mmCIF file of C-alpha atoms in Angstrom:
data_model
loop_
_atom_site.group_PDB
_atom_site.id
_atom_site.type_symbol
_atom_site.label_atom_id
_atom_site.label_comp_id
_atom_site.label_asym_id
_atom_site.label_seq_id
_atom_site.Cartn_x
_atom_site.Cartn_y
_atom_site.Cartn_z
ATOM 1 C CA UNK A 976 35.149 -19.659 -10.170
ATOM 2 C CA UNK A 977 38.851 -20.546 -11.970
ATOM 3 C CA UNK A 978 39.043 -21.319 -15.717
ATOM 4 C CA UNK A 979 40.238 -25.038 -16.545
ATOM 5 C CA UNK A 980 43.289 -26.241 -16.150
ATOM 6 C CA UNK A 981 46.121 -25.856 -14.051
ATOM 7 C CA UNK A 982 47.227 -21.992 -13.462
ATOM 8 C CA UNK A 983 48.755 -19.483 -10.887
ATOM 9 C CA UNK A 984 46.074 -18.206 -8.441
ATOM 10 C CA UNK A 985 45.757 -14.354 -9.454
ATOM 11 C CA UNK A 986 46.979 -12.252 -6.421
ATOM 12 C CA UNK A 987 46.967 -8.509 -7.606
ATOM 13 C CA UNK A 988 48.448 -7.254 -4.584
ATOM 14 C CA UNK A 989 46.306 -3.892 -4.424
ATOM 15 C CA UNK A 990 48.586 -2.163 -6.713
ATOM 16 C CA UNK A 991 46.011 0.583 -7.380
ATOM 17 C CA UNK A 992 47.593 3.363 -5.324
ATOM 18 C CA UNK A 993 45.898 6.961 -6.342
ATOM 19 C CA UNK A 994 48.402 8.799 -9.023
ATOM 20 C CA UNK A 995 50.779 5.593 -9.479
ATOM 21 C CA UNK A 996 49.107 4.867 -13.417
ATOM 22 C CA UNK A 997 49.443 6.079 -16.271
ATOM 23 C CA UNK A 998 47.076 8.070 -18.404
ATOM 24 C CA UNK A 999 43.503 7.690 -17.660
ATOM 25 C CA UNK A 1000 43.539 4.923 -15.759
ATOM 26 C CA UNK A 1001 45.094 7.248 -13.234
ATOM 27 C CA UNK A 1002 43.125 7.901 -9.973
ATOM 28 C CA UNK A 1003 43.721 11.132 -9.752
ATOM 29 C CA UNK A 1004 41.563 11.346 -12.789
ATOM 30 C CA UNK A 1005 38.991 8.946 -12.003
ATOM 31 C CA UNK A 1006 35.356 9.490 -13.603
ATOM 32 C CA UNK A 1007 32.910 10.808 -11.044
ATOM 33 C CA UNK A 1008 28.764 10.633 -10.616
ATOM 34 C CA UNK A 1009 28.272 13.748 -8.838
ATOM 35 C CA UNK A 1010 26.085 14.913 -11.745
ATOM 36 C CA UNK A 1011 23.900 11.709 -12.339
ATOM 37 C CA UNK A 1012 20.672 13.606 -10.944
ATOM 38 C CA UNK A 1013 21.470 16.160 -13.469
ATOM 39 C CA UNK A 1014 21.724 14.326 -16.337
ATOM 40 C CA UNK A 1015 18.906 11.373 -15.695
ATOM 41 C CA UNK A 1016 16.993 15.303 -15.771
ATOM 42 C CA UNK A 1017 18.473 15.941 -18.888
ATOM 43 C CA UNK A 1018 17.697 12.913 -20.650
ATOM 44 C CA UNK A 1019 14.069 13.055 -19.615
ATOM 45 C CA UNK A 1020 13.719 16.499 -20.640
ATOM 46 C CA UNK A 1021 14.939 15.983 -24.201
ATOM 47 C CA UNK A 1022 12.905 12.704 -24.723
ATOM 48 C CA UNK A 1023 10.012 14.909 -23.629
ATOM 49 C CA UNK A 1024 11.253 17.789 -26.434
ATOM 50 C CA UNK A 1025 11.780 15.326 -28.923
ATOM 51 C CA UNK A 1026 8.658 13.308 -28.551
ATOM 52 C CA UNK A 1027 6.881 16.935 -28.964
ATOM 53 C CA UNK A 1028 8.619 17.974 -32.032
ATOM 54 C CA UNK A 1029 7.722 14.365 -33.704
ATOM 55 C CA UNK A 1030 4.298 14.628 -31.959
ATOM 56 C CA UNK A 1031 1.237 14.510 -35.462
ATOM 57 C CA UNK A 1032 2.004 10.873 -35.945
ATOM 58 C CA UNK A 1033 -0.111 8.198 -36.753
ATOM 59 C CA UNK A 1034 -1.515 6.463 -33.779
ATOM 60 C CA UNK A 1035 -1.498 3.122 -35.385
ATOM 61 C CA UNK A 1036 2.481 2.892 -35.664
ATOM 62 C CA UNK A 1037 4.142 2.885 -39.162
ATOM 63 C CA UNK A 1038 2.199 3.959 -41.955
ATOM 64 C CA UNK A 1039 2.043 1.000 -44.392
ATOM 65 C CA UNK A 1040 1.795 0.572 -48.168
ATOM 66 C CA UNK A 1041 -0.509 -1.726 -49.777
ATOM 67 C CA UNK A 1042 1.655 -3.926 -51.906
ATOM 68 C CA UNK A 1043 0.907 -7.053 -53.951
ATOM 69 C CA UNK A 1044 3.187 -10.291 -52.543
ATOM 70 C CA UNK A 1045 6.266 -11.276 -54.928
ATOM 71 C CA UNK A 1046 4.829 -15.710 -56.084
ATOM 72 C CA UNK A 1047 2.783 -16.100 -58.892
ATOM 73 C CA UNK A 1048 0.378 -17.994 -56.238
ATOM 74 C CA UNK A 1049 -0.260 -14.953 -54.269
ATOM 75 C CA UNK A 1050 0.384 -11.967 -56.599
ATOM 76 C CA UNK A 1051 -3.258 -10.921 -57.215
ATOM 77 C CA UNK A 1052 -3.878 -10.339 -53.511
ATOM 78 C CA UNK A 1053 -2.920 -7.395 -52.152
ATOM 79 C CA UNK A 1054 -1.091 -7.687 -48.579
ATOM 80 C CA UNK A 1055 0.494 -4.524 -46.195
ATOM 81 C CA UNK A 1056 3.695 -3.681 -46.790
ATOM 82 C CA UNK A 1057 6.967 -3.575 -44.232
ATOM 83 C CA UNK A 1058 6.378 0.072 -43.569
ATOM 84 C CA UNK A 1059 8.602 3.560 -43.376
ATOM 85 C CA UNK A 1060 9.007 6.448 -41.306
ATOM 86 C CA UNK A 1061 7.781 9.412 -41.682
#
């Protein structure tokens, strides 16, 4: 789909030719996925570790402070509070 209004048709003419660019946009050094299996392995194995090392946590979610709520109409009620982390 063009943008509005009247402009020049983009024709790039393939000028991406393998060590023709400059800098890291150069072919030669193009970015390669040969070790995606290794590192989805990598990632799973230090979620596992860190889930582990956080592991005695409250089943619940957040631990949350009783607090009382801020208006004069609801101040002597107490309500839970946002929460922290441990």
């Amino acid at each position: 789909m063009t943008g509005a209004g009247n402009h020049v048709i983009p024709n790039v003419h393939f000028r991406k030719v393998n060590g023709m660019m400059h800098g890291r946009m150069n072919r030669v050094m193009m970015r390669t996925w040969f070790d995606q299996a290794a590192r989805k392995k990598r990632r799973s194995q230090n979620r596992k570790a860190k889930a582990a090392r956080l592991a005695p946590r409250p089943a619940a979610g957040l631990l949350r402070p009783v607090v009382h709520p801020p208006t004069q109409r609801y101040n002597m009620k107490l309500r839970l509070g946002k929460g922290f982390t441990l």
